[in-house]
Amino acid sequence: MAVAEQTTSVAAVGSTSAWRRYGQNALIILDSRVGTIGLAIVLFWFFLALLSMVWTPYPPNASQFEQNLWPNATNWLGTDHLGRDLLSRLMTGAQVILIKTRLPGGIAIPGGVAIWGVFGSLVLGVAMGLTAGYYGGWTDQIIMQILDALIAFPRIILYLVVIAALGQGDWVVIIAITVTGAPGVARLARSLALDIKNRDYVLAAQTRGESAFYIMFREILPNARGPLLVDAMLRIGYAIFAIATLGFLGIGLPPPDPDWGNMVNEARSYIFNNPYAVLWPSLAIATLVIGLNLFADGLNEETSRYQR
Amino acid sequence: MLLVSLLLFFMVEYGRGDVTIKILGIESTQAQRDSYRNQLGLNQSPLVRYFTWLAGNDWWLKDRVGRPLVTVYNPQTKEPEWWVRGNAGELLRWQMDGGDLFELVRQEDGSSIQRPAPDDIWTTDANGIPEFWGLNNNNSAVRWIRGEGATIQVRTKAGFREEGDSPVEFIPLSKGLIRGDPGESLRTGRPVSASLPGRIQKTGVLAMLAFIVVMPLALLFGVIAGINEGRWTDRIISITGLALTATPEFVTGVVLILVFGIWLKWLPAVSVFFSDQSILELLSSWDSAKILVLPVITLTAVELGYVARMTRTSMVEVMNSSYVRTAIIKGMPYSRVVLRHAVRNALIAPITVIMLHVNWLVGGIVIVEVVFGYPGLGTYIYDSAIFGDFNAIEAAAMVTVAIAVITRIIGDVAYVLLNPRIRYA
């Protein structure tokens, strides 16, 4: 299997069809049972989020039922303290995390808050980490000192400070996730760059007289993408966790769209009457994070197998 | 640490927005805000305020006031106060009344008597205006202008009061963080140093209890899962661990409250402290100590999964290594192989990681304390951050950073002690 995979990818390099090569590489996740389960969970939530864009059982923000109903035939998961359908709210809650980001001015762009946040930390972290690892010396020292200072902060305090600074909004949460995630990515990228920069192909590129920028992003980065990708998957999990936590503290994603963490927080006061309103969003957060973790585990298993 | 403090200060500085709006409310007028900002000394440049926050300002304000500044413990409020030591050794502050300046002389019991200030204290500034730098009743170094009391807005419990006879410039006195004075909390109006130690103590006890419960359990589960790699024991432990790690603290906390606090009524659902009950009194009897049970379990649940998974990975690696295989092949009892050969090597990685993981624990503690209403460092940080109480956030955050740095050093030391292959000369 491993040999066959290797030959196809070598052949694909020749045929310049980079996308097909990526597609085949992506399929290796199905070789891992854990990874497949994880992927299924994640896709399940993606599907619900997409579905909720066009259809939910009831409008997610309309108080049209009795309050705090337990699960029944009309409202499959029950209703919350304002008489809103929990299933609709749960589905819509997945949107903001996974597939849309609301920007100021009423525009929504594709890609959820968690995904953009991780993307941001990936870009920032990779840029800093590669620079530090490739140049070494003083550059490395300064960048790593700054990163160490950021890492020394407990995350929650960074979140609180960023949100206190910029107010509420989807983009603020994205920035918070970016700032807290970037140091970790940068450390990983740096260690990979330190390893890769002594390989022959990098030396060859240096001899050719390529610019540092070209070497960092065209020679080192593509060869470091495996571990970075696995890390990014884990980070999306952390990001969802963080969004939920912020929502719970009441400083996360703003209304009107429902937010899972905030749903738990609001329903907490009515837990005597209706434990389900707390239970469903909690389960949603937990399953999605678990799914991403399993997916990352599977990805890690498979990519490291091929690297060996 | 210095870089961290710089980063923290300026993030909060530019991040908090106009703190006076938060204190005074959105209804306050611009004049009220400006006046209050002046009284808080927020009109100084950020760099000056940073150094004041870090190292204090009494050492240079001393020259401006012209006499030594001392802190004296006030027996009534139980808080330290700033006074100026006069020429005859008496302790002085100043107050203006009807345009005339009076000296307040401190008495032994903390109260003071008033007497007219002598004329020779006034100096003339560059524009020929007679001025005087002294101390007011609010622990600020202030500039008075002779015969002209400024009008300021004073915040009282009932609202705003306009007050004449005031100084024109205020610089709150501070010893600075590194000398143990983080300044005054804007939220409570008390020195941060007065409320912080109790908070730290309470959180410390909570974290310590959680640590004591978590460590043996997590390492035990991790080792059991590790030696049974791939079997159902391993599967159960791994999946439970993953589920616990992936469940946010607040969910675990709320579920525990629901089950033990509400349905079974075994344990109190919130952590209520009597006003000045110390943590030691609390621990002295089970009746009062049981409010700690649910917070500790919540923290345990979150940490348990992570540490157990970490230990498992490390254990699996060690169990597949050639020296363990050799030990088994040479006929050693299996238990001896595990306990003597494998565990010791397998614990190196988890213990280091656990120490680095303290940052995460701090985050968890903030949430757990908010969920249970536990009056520790976490709720303090949270409340201060929501309020924009910068002195309090900065001091509390520096405490957490210090803890993180110290535990990292402990982690490094533990790594060296446990791993005989690493020896620093």
XYZ file of C-alpha atoms in Angstrom:
733
model
C 0.000 0.000 0.000
C 2.699 2.392 1.020
C 4.717 1.620 -2.069
C 1.747 2.028 -4.358
C 0.940 5.391 -2.805
C 4.493 6.540 -3.288
C 4.562 5.669 -6.964
C 1.276 7.397 -7.687
C 2.389 10.569 -6.021
C 5.685 10.536 -7.897
C 3.789 10.044 -11.143
C 1.420 12.842 -10.239
C 4.275 15.272 -9.737
C 5.255 14.680 -13.336
C 1.755 15.233 -14.644
C 1.529 18.663 -12.892
C -1.956 17.824 -11.669
C -1.341 19.092 -8.197
C -5.002 18.990 -7.201
C -5.384 15.347 -8.033
C -2.301 14.632 -5.970
C -3.765 16.479 -3.003
C -7.005 14.601 -3.494
C -5.220 11.274 -3.360
C -3.245 12.350 -0.334
C -6.446 13.379 1.369
C -7.920 9.947 0.835
C -5.294 8.284 3.031
C -7.333 9.413 6.030
C -9.790 6.636 5.159
C -7.072 4.057 5.887
C -7.301 4.963 9.552
C -10.411 3.834 11.391
C -10.053 6.507 14.055
C -9.586 9.151 11.382
C -12.641 7.990 9.475
C -14.837 8.187 12.569
C -13.505 11.656 13.278
C -14.078 12.743 9.710
C -17.626 11.394 9.835
C -18.432 13.385 12.988
C -16.965 16.552 11.558
C -18.764 16.096 8.245
C -21.988 15.460 10.127
C -21.758 18.889 11.768
C -20.692 20.499 8.513
C -23.720 18.984 6.880
C -26.059 20.238 9.619
C -24.508 23.695 9.393
C -24.915 23.762 5.605
C -28.435 22.446 5.853
C -29.326 25.131 8.360
C -28.373 27.767 5.807
C -31.334 26.726 3.695
C -33.620 24.864 6.070
C -34.212 24.539 9.797
C -37.299 22.958 11.353
C -38.375 26.349 12.711
C -36.835 29.824 12.674
C -33.986 29.670 15.231
C -34.784 32.977 16.912
C -38.578 32.865 16.971
C -40.206 32.337 20.366
C -43.189 30.454 19.038
C -43.539 27.545 21.463
C -44.095 27.012 25.133
C -41.050 27.622 27.261
C -38.684 24.916 28.491
C -40.421 22.013 26.786
C -38.778 18.628 27.015
C -38.112 16.722 23.795
C -41.368 15.826 22.026
C -42.784 15.152 18.572
C -42.974 18.809 17.504
C -39.704 19.969 18.991
C -37.384 17.009 18.708
C -34.894 18.379 21.186
C -37.267 20.548 23.204
C -37.376 24.309 23.556
C -35.341 26.798 25.553
C -36.314 29.358 28.179
C -37.737 31.707 25.547
C -39.675 29.019 23.734
C -37.277 28.680 20.816
C -36.757 25.362 19.105
C -33.509 23.833 20.326
C -32.820 21.737 17.247
C -33.030 24.782 14.988
C -30.795 26.767 17.294
C -28.290 23.955 17.550
C -28.061 23.646 13.778
C -27.714 27.371 13.277
C -25.102 27.504 16.025
C -22.834 25.303 13.919
C -22.911 27.881 11.101
C -20.911 30.584 12.786
C -18.311 28.147 14.014
C -17.820 26.249 10.778
C -19.120 27.877 7.634
C -19.741 31.584 7.902
C -18.212 34.629 9.492
C -20.198 37.803 9.951
C -18.159 40.897 9.259
C -19.129 44.372 10.330
C -21.528 45.903 7.852
C -23.751 42.865 7.545
C -21.522 40.960 5.143
C -20.954 37.262 5.731
C -17.984 35.446 4.257
C -17.639 31.694 3.899
C -15.474 29.873 6.430
C -16.411 29.768 10.092
C -14.883 31.710 12.919
C -12.942 28.693 14.171
C -11.550 28.044 10.710
C -10.510 31.615 10.003
C -9.011 31.896 13.468
C -6.859 28.837 12.930
C -6.005 29.996 9.427
C -4.873 33.303 10.884
C -2.689 31.699 13.509
C -1.296 29.383 10.850
C -0.313 32.266 8.576
C 1.136 34.383 11.360
C 2.791 31.466 13.124
C 4.302 29.968 9.969
C 5.672 33.329 8.867
C 7.298 33.937 12.254
C 8.447 30.372 12.796
C 10.008 29.961 9.363
C 11.760 33.304 9.629
C 13.112 32.449 13.060
C 14.173 28.942 12.065
C 15.655 29.843 8.706
C 17.634 32.927 9.658
C 18.644 31.807 13.151
C 20.876 34.007 15.274
C 19.471 37.318 16.475
C 16.265 37.118 14.449
C 15.553 33.781 16.042
C 16.361 35.079 19.510
C 14.075 38.104 19.256
C 11.143 36.257 17.720
C 11.385 33.427 20.218
C 11.571 35.831 23.155
C 8.365 37.517 22.046
C 6.684 34.172 21.520
C 7.803 32.909 24.909
C 6.320 36.001 26.494
C 3.024 35.328 24.736
C 3.088 31.663 25.684
C 3.642 32.545 29.333
C 0.186 34.130 29.434
C -2.656 31.897 30.337
C -4.809 31.859 27.202
C -7.947 32.919 28.917
C -6.293 36.159 29.962
C -5.186 36.858 26.413
C -8.745 36.260 25.260
C -10.139 38.535 27.927
C -7.644 41.267 27.108
C -8.190 41.084 23.347
C -11.938 41.157 23.761
C -11.790 43.934 26.316
C -9.656 45.799 23.765
C -11.675 45.338 20.631
C -15.201 44.753 21.812
C -17.435 41.986 20.553
C -17.696 40.567 17.088
C -16.816 37.584 14.974
C -13.613 39.173 13.744
C -12.545 39.964 17.312
C -12.871 36.308 18.243
C -10.869 35.435 15.118
C -8.120 37.815 16.197
C -8.169 36.394 19.720
C -7.754 32.873 18.373
C -5.043 34.023 15.973
C -3.020 35.729 18.696
C -3.262 32.837 21.111
C -2.625 30.175 18.489
C 0.241 31.770 16.584
C 3.011 31.144 19.182
C 2.338 27.405 19.204
C 2.311 27.196 15.406
C 5.460 29.303 15.236
C 7.338 26.968 17.577
C 6.364 23.986 15.490
C 7.227 25.747 12.230
C 10.562 26.830 13.639
C 11.551 23.338 14.729
C 10.553 21.994 11.308
C 12.507 24.750 9.565
C 15.579 24.015 11.680
C 15.399 20.410 10.568
C 14.608 20.999 6.910
C 16.988 23.862 6.219
C 19.978 21.528 6.266
C 18.537 19.180 3.663
C 20.241 18.907 0.300
C 17.435 20.464 -1.704
C 17.542 23.595 0.416
C 21.299 23.797 -0.002
C 20.756 23.330 -3.732
C 18.296 26.190 -3.800
C 20.738 28.352 -1.873
C 23.457 27.512 -4.382
C 21.111 28.449 -7.202
C 20.913 31.834 -5.538
C 17.222 31.731 -4.690
C 15.926 34.420 -2.365
C 15.317 33.642 1.295
C 11.615 34.194 0.747
C 11.522 31.622 -2.047
C 13.408 29.071 0.018
C 11.245 29.546 3.072
C 7.900 29.333 1.339
C 8.589 27.216 -1.736
C 11.199 24.757 -0.428
C 10.744 24.480 3.340
C 7.019 25.092 3.790
C 5.717 22.392 1.397
C 7.938 19.838 3.122
C 6.721 20.871 6.534
C 3.025 20.807 5.728
C 2.201 17.367 7.197
C 2.816 18.148 10.876
C 1.432 21.660 10.401
C -1.791 20.272 8.985
C -2.235 17.842 11.865
C -1.546 20.665 14.291
C -4.105 22.854 12.525
C -6.791 20.189 12.885
C -6.136 19.988 16.629
C -6.188 23.753 16.766
C -9.615 23.966 15.183
C -10.742 21.770 18.063
C -9.161 24.124 20.584
C -10.681 27.085 18.774
C -14.178 25.637 19.033
C -13.496 24.953 22.683
C -12.383 28.541 23.128
C -15.370 29.986 21.270
C -17.656 27.926 23.481
C -15.872 29.083 26.612
C -16.074 32.711 25.566
C -19.721 32.242 24.726
C -20.272 30.783 28.164
C -18.629 33.802 29.773
C -20.926 35.987 27.718
C -18.176 37.633 25.689
C -18.054 35.410 22.628
C -19.811 35.561 19.295
C -22.494 38.222 19.309
C -26.202 37.623 18.694
C -28.492 37.216 16.749
C -27.060 33.885 15.655
C -27.153 31.319 18.440
C -23.828 30.333 19.980
C -23.454 26.976 21.691
C -21.499 28.256 24.663
C -23.949 31.045 25.215
C -26.860 28.603 24.934
C -25.378 26.607 27.809
C -24.883 29.751 29.843
C -28.439 30.964 29.346
C -30.002 27.585 29.945
C -27.960 27.107 33.104
C -30.412 29.177 35.145
C -33.309 26.905 34.123
C -31.486 23.666 34.657
C -34.063 22.542 37.239
C -36.879 22.657 34.724
C -35.104 21.745 31.568
C -31.734 20.029 31.701
C -31.936 19.293 27.979
C -31.354 22.884 27.013
C -27.935 22.560 28.684
C -27.312 19.045 27.514
C -27.683 19.440 23.719
C -25.279 22.319 23.131
C -22.817 20.715 25.545
C -22.971 17.507 23.575
C -22.602 19.435 20.330
C -19.415 21.117 21.503
C -17.980 17.915 22.908
C -18.713 15.788 19.839
C -17.340 18.311 17.401
C -14.123 18.716 19.402
C -13.794 14.951 19.792
C -14.392 14.491 16.068
C -11.640 16.930 15.200
C -9.289 15.290 17.694
C -9.917 11.844 16.235
C -9.492 13.217 12.730
C -6.180 14.799 13.695
C -5.039 11.560 15.344
C -5.877 9.599 12.236
C -4.184 12.131 10.000
C -1.108 12.043 12.172
C -0.987 8.254 12.107
C -1.268 8.084 8.338
C 1.036 10.940 7.381
C 3.757 9.777 9.724
C 3.421 6.273 8.323
C 4.200 7.535 4.850
C 7.031 9.644 6.034
C 8.751 6.729 7.664
C 9.086 38.392 32.706
C 9.970 41.991 31.938
C 8.869 41.556 28.358
C 5.686 39.908 29.535
C 4.961 42.809 31.849
C 5.586 45.299 29.034
C 3.354 43.359 26.680
C 0.641 42.999 29.271
C 0.682 46.616 30.306
C 0.419 47.999 26.817
C -2.168 45.486 25.719
C -4.334 46.456 28.642
C -3.428 50.101 28.197
C -4.614 50.270 24.614
C -7.140 47.573 25.037
C -9.264 48.686 27.892
C -10.728 51.728 26.174
C -11.886 54.543 28.361
C -12.095 52.998 31.785
C -13.827 56.038 33.230
C -16.907 55.283 31.143
C -17.079 51.868 32.718
C -16.687 53.227 36.221
C -18.901 56.247 35.882
C -21.480 54.711 33.629
C -22.480 55.602 30.117
C -24.601 58.490 31.389
C -21.657 60.421 32.766
C -20.751 63.719 31.152
C -17.449 64.442 29.490
C -16.554 66.857 32.282
C -17.100 64.211 34.912
C -14.967 61.749 32.988
C -12.158 64.215 32.423
C -12.129 65.197 36.049
C -12.098 61.602 37.181
C -9.374 60.673 34.735
C -7.273 63.474 36.141
C -7.829 62.203 39.674
C -6.714 58.718 38.659
C -3.525 60.159 37.197
C -4.392 58.736 33.780
C -3.241 61.886 32.024
C 0.409 60.969 32.404
C 2.106 59.403 29.400
C 1.787 55.613 29.132
C 5.523 55.124 29.497
C 5.602 57.037 32.781
C 2.612 55.070 33.974
C 4.287 51.813 33.009
C 7.367 52.560 35.071
C 5.190 53.763 37.926
C 3.243 50.553 37.793
C 6.415 48.495 37.694
C 8.776 50.344 40.005
C 6.683 52.963 41.766
C 6.909 56.710 41.714
C 7.560 57.692 45.329
C 11.316 57.852 44.669
C 10.974 60.722 42.229
C 7.878 62.367 43.690
C 9.829 62.663 46.922
C 11.971 65.326 45.269
C 8.947 67.144 43.991
C 7.261 67.203 47.380
C 10.617 68.054 48.916
C 10.248 65.819 51.959
C 10.402 62.062 52.567
C 7.291 60.031 51.738
C 6.419 57.166 54.047
C 3.700 54.554 54.180
C 1.941 54.050 57.475
C -0.485 51.330 58.339
C -3.896 52.719 59.206
C -5.383 50.800 62.136
C -8.925 51.743 61.115
C -9.007 50.689 57.476
C -6.224 48.104 57.869
C -4.636 49.459 54.721
C -1.356 51.290 54.210
C -1.498 55.055 53.699
C 0.963 57.559 52.322
C 2.133 60.438 54.507
C 4.858 63.041 54.268
C 7.357 63.155 57.099
C 7.678 66.774 58.209
C 10.761 68.460 59.558
C 9.919 67.711 63.169
C 9.208 64.072 62.425
C 5.431 64.500 62.340
C 3.370 62.952 59.536
C 1.582 65.399 57.276
C -1.031 65.654 54.579
C -2.798 68.696 53.224
C -6.313 69.817 52.658
C -7.749 73.025 51.257
C -10.688 74.700 52.830
C -12.149 77.899 51.465
C -8.995 78.602 49.481
C -6.704 78.234 52.500
C -4.365 75.292 52.786
C -4.313 73.297 56.008
C -1.885 70.709 57.264
C -3.278 67.486 58.627
C -1.063 66.056 61.338
C -1.398 62.337 61.913
C -2.124 61.121 65.422
C -1.202 57.758 66.867
C -4.671 56.236 66.372
C -4.717 57.049 62.656
C -6.892 60.157 62.849
C -5.487 63.617 62.227
C -5.796 67.164 63.481
C -5.927 70.195 61.258
C -3.709 73.255 61.468
C -3.043 76.113 59.045
C -0.205 75.481 56.653
C 2.777 77.840 56.987
C 3.280 80.401 54.265
C 6.775 79.357 53.285
C 5.683 76.110 51.636
C 4.581 77.859 48.456
C 7.022 78.043 45.592
C 6.601 79.998 42.394
C 6.537 78.179 39.088
C 7.787 79.435 35.717
C 4.667 81.549 35.160
C 4.826 83.174 38.568
C 1.913 81.212 40.004
C 2.443 80.098 43.611
C 2.155 76.324 43.784
C 2.828 73.535 46.189
C 3.266 69.784 45.794
C 1.806 67.840 48.676
C -0.272 64.824 49.523
C -4.038 64.666 49.672
C -6.291 62.329 51.604
C -6.492 59.939 48.709
C -2.874 58.771 48.602
C -2.032 60.936 45.626
C 0.735 63.441 45.217
C -1.066 66.590 44.173
C -0.300 70.125 43.035
C -2.142 72.934 44.785
C -2.357 76.457 43.494
C -2.448 79.100 46.144
C -5.822 80.618 46.756
C -7.396 78.789 43.853
C -9.047 75.520 44.668
C -9.982 73.766 41.462
C -13.397 72.232 41.090
C -13.494 68.487 40.611
C -16.156 65.844 40.366
C -15.938 63.461 43.270
C -17.458 60.036 43.033
C -19.452 59.007 46.057
C -21.717 56.065 46.677
C -24.746 58.222 45.969
C -23.460 59.604 42.696
C -21.455 62.638 41.736
C -20.655 65.588 43.858
C -18.917 68.708 42.726
C -16.240 69.745 45.118
C -14.194 72.906 45.232
C -10.876 73.525 46.983
C -9.187 70.790 45.055
C -5.663 70.414 43.724
C -5.130 70.800 40.000
C -2.926 67.817 39.283
C -2.974 64.321 40.714
C -0.386 61.562 40.651
C -1.450 58.494 42.626
C 1.448 57.245 44.710
C 2.607 53.724 44.206
C 5.513 51.588 45.290
C 5.344 49.586 42.104
C 4.679 45.967 41.404
C 8.193 44.711 42.006
C 8.125 46.261 45.456
C 4.849 44.577 46.239
C 2.322 47.310 45.531
C 0.160 46.720 42.463
C -1.896 49.854 43.000
C -5.543 50.371 43.760
C -8.391 48.428 42.263
C -10.828 50.696 40.461
C -13.636 48.244 40.946
C -13.445 47.942 44.710
C -11.524 51.078 45.593
C -9.204 49.020 47.767
C -5.535 48.243 47.199
C -5.156 45.202 44.984
C -2.548 43.899 47.389
C -5.233 43.694 50.075
C -7.535 41.376 48.162
C -5.072 39.393 46.064
C -3.381 37.190 48.716
C -6.657 35.741 49.971
C -7.735 35.028 46.416
C -4.459 33.373 45.540
C -4.640 31.266 48.661
C -8.132 30.023 47.841
C -7.250 29.232 44.246
C -4.012 27.639 45.390
C -5.875 25.257 47.658
C -8.325 24.400 44.891
C -5.563 23.772 42.357
C -3.501 21.817 44.860
C -6.409 19.535 45.765
C -7.159 18.972 42.099
C -3.500 18.226 41.471
C -3.351 15.728 44.329
C -6.411 13.931 43.000
C -5.469 14.097 39.332
C -1.866 13.020 39.351
C -2.022 9.511 40.784
C -5.266 8.718 38.979
C -4.119 10.010 35.609
C -0.731 8.326 35.790
C -2.331 5.081 36.921
C -4.903 5.095 34.114
C -2.275 6.114 31.604
C 0.024 3.268 32.607
C -2.809 0.725 32.607
C -3.907 1.860 29.151
C -0.318 1.875 27.946
C 0.493 -1.706 28.935
C -2.774 -2.918 27.445
C -2.341 -1.121 24.155
C -5.109 -1.923 21.706
C -7.177 -3.961 24.138
C -10.562 -2.928 25.460
C -9.171 -1.500 28.725
C -7.052 0.799 26.614
C -9.957 1.702 24.359
C -12.226 2.555 27.286
C -9.610 4.646 29.039
C -8.563 6.443 25.859
C -12.047 7.251 24.720
C -13.188 8.378 28.171
C -10.066 10.480 28.434
C -10.681 12.062 25.056
C -14.300 12.736 25.914
C -13.321 14.378 29.195
C -10.681 16.532 27.532
C -12.999 17.584 24.753
C -15.787 18.575 27.116
C -15.391 22.184 28.168
C -15.000 22.788 31.904
C -18.271 24.627 32.160
C -20.181 21.708 30.714
C -18.612 19.272 33.164
C -19.287 21.707 35.981
C -22.919 22.272 35.062
C -23.565 18.555 34.666
C -22.004 17.831 38.055
C -24.093 20.551 39.655
C -27.155 19.039 38.062
C -26.427 15.518 39.252
C -24.881 15.972 42.679
C -26.196 19.356 43.677
C -29.748 19.241 42.391
C -30.899 15.690 41.775
C -29.053 13.873 44.535
C -28.551 16.876 46.833
C -25.340 15.350 48.191
C -23.123 18.342 47.767
C -23.555 22.108 47.680
C -23.965 23.413 44.138
C -22.134 26.680 44.709
C -19.108 27.665 46.736
C -20.227 30.229 49.264
C -17.651 31.725 51.558
C -18.425 33.723 54.631
C -17.113 37.230 54.278
C -13.675 36.818 55.747
C -13.497 33.116 56.197
C -9.991 31.950 55.450
C -9.372 28.807 53.496
C -7.835 27.140 56.531
C -10.987 27.556 58.581
C -12.876 26.174 55.641
C -10.772 23.048 55.475
C -11.009 22.438 59.203
C -14.355 20.666 59.025
C -16.017 18.515 56.414
C -19.255 20.485 56.601
C -17.627 23.583 55.257
C -14.998 21.844 53.162
C -17.504 19.996 51.029
C -18.158 23.079 48.926
C -14.773 22.335 47.400
C -15.722 18.878 46.194
C -17.518 19.732 42.964
C -14.984 22.333 41.775
C -12.181 19.874 42.439
C -13.960 17.087 40.554
C -14.587 19.399 37.618
C -10.952 20.404 37.410
C -9.942 16.780 37.839
C -12.155 15.628 34.998
C -10.655 18.101 32.584
C -7.048 17.424 33.516
C -7.433 13.692 33.965
C -8.096 12.913 30.324
C -5.212 14.957 29.059
C -2.585 13.629 31.431
C -3.787 10.053 31.083
C -3.572 10.230 27.295
C -0.126 11.734 27.517
C 1.036 9.005 29.882
C -0.480 6.334 27.678
C 1.365 7.506 24.569
C 4.623 7.613 26.450
C 4.016 4.218 28.030
C 3.180 2.623 24.676
C 6.404 3.943 23.255
C 8.412 2.561 26.153
C 6.666 -0.809 26.107
C 7.611 -1.212 22.431
C 11.232 -0.356 23.057
C 13.960 -2.944 22.792
C 15.035 -2.830 26.440
C 11.577 -3.741 27.648
C 11.474 -6.578 25.143
C 14.861 -7.726 26.382
C 13.683 -7.622 29.968
C 10.627 -9.716 29.125
C 12.614 -12.186 27.074
C 15.205 -12.700 29.786
C 12.398 -13.958 31.980
C 11.760 -11.130 34.380
C 8.347 -11.102 36.023
C 6.039 -8.897 33.981
C 5.083 -6.695 36.941
C 8.754 -6.045 37.621
C 9.399 -5.111 34.015
C 6.537 -2.659 34.081
C 7.291 -1.130 37.442
C 11.071 -1.009 37.319
C 11.885 -0.605 33.662
C 8.957 0.924 31.895
C 7.171 3.264 34.291
C 10.152 5.266 35.287
C 11.079 6.020 31.720
C 7.503 6.532 30.646
C 6.827 9.191 33.282
C 9.535 11.566 32.095
C 7.488 13.065 29.294
C 4.161 13.416 31.151
C 5.683 15.120 34.164
C 7.387 17.728 32.026
C 4.269 18.273 30.008
C 2.103 18.557 33.111
C 4.245 21.381 34.331
C 3.909 23.186 31.018
C 0.217 22.501 31.218
C -0.305 24.761 34.205
C -1.326 27.592 31.879
C -4.167 25.471 30.708
C -5.096 24.715 34.292
C -5.274 28.426 35.044
C -7.718 28.853 32.182
C -9.738 25.958 33.542
C -9.718 27.458 36.990
C -11.154 30.731 35.722
C -14.106 28.885 34.226
C -14.600 26.548 37.169
C -14.544 29.441 39.611
C -17.058 31.379 37.545
C -19.352 28.352 37.321
C -19.261 27.670 41.038
C -18.967 31.261 42.201
C -15.755 30.372 43.984
C -14.082 33.600 45.148
C -10.575 32.828 43.931
C -8.043 34.347 41.575
C -10.014 33.213 38.534
C -13.193 35.103 39.374
C -11.044 38.056 40.339
C -9.428 38.119 36.911
C -12.744 37.616 35.185
C -14.564 40.347 37.100
C -11.672 42.751 36.696
C -11.433 42.074 32.981
C -15.133 42.606 32.443
C -14.907 45.835 34.394
C -11.677 47.056 32.824
C -10.008 47.331 36.200
C -6.504 47.491 34.816
C -4.478 47.503 38.031
C -6.244 44.372 39.171
C -5.989 42.524 35.833
C -2.344 43.362 35.471
C -1.427 42.265 38.968
C -3.462 39.077 38.786
C -2.165 38.259 35.319
C 1.399 38.792 36.471
C 0.755 36.337 39.285
C -0.449 33.712 36.834
C 2.494 34.382 34.544
C 4.877 34.041 37.468
C 3.257 30.734 38.364
C 3.622 29.585 34.759
C 7.288 30.518 34.649
C 8.040 28.876 37.990
C 6.285 25.653 37.055
C 8.181 25.598 33.795
C 11.431 25.765 35.711
C 10.211 23.016 38.038
C 9.349 20.971 34.949
C 12.859 21.387 33.602
C 14.380 20.386 36.920
C 12.111 17.366 37.221
C 13.068 16.361 33.706
C 16.733 16.411 34.590
C 16.196 14.512 37.823
C 14.110 11.829 36.159
C 16.110 11.435 33.001
C 19.633 10.317 33.723
C 20.667 10.936 30.122
C 20.457 14.679 30.592
C 22.980 16.269 32.866
C 23.636 19.954 32.936
C 27.128 20.572 34.157
